[in-house]
XYZ file of C-alpha atoms in Angstrom:
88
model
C 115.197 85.298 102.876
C 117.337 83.772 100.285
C 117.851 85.744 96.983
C 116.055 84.153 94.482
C 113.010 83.357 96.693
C 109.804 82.254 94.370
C 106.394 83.800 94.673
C 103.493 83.100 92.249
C 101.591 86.205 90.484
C 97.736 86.069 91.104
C 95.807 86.593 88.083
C 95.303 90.158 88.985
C 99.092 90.892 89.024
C 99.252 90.575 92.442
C 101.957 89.661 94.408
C 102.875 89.149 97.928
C 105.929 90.942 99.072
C 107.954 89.096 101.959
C 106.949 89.900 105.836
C 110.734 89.975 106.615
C 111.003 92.702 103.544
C 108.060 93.971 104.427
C 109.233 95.017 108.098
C 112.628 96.037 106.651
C 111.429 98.412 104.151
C 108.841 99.662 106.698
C 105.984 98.676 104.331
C 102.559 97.970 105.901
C 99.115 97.181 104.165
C 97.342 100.065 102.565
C 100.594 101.671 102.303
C 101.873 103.300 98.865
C 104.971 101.739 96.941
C 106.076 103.031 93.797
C 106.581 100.228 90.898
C 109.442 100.699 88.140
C 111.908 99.189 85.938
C 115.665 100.132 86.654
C 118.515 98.290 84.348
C 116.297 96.236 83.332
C 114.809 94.946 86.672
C 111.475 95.288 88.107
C 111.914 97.176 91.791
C 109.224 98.088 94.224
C 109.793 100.512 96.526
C 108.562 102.564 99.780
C 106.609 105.187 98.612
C 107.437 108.532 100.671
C 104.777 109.694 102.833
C 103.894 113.332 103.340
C 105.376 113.559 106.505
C 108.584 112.853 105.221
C 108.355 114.605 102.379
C 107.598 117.957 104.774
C 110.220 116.686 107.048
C 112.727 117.037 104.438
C 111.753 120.500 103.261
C 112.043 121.778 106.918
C 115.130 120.441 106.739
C 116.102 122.267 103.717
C 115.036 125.492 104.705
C 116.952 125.283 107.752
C 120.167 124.685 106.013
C 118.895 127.029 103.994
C 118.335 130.102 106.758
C 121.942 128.888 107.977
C 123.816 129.568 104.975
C 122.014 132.732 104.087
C 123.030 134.117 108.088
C 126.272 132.376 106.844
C 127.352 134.433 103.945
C 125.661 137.704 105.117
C 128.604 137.673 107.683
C 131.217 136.970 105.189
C 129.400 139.253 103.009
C 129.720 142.033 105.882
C 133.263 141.291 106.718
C 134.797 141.507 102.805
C 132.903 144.778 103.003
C 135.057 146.104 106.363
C 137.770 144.888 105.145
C 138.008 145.233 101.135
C 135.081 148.049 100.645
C 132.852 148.709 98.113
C 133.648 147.054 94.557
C 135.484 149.706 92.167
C 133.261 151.488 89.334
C 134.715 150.264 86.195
């Protein structure tokens, strides 16, 4: 696809997005894409399902649950080694 390619607005607003876009994006009919200006440009893009959106919260609480076991250990160690913070 050449930038710059043409495509005519239906009278409903409708327009046809690209089949080469359309299978690089991921997009498929009946899917969501989310519609908004950005520097003064009109972009269209993938909406993000559910499953990804879940995906990436496992994925946070992971890292999460690692960095909590993480600093408990360093916590545990400055203990040993420095012990309890002075009263002041």
């Amino acid at each position: 696809m050449s930038k710059g390619e043409r495509r005519k607005v239906g009278e409903r607003g409708q327009v046809t997005i690209p089949k080469e876009l359309r299978e690089r994006f991921g997009i498929k009919g009946g899917d969501d894409v989310v519609i908004h200006e950005e520097a003064g440009k009109l972009v269209i893009e993938r909406s993000i399902t559910r499953e990804e959106l879940a995906a990436g919260y496992r994925q946070r609480a992971q890292r999460t649950r690692e960095l909590a076991n993480e600093l408990e250990g360093v916590s545990t160690e400055a203990d040993e080694n420095l012990g309890d913070a002075p009263e002041w």
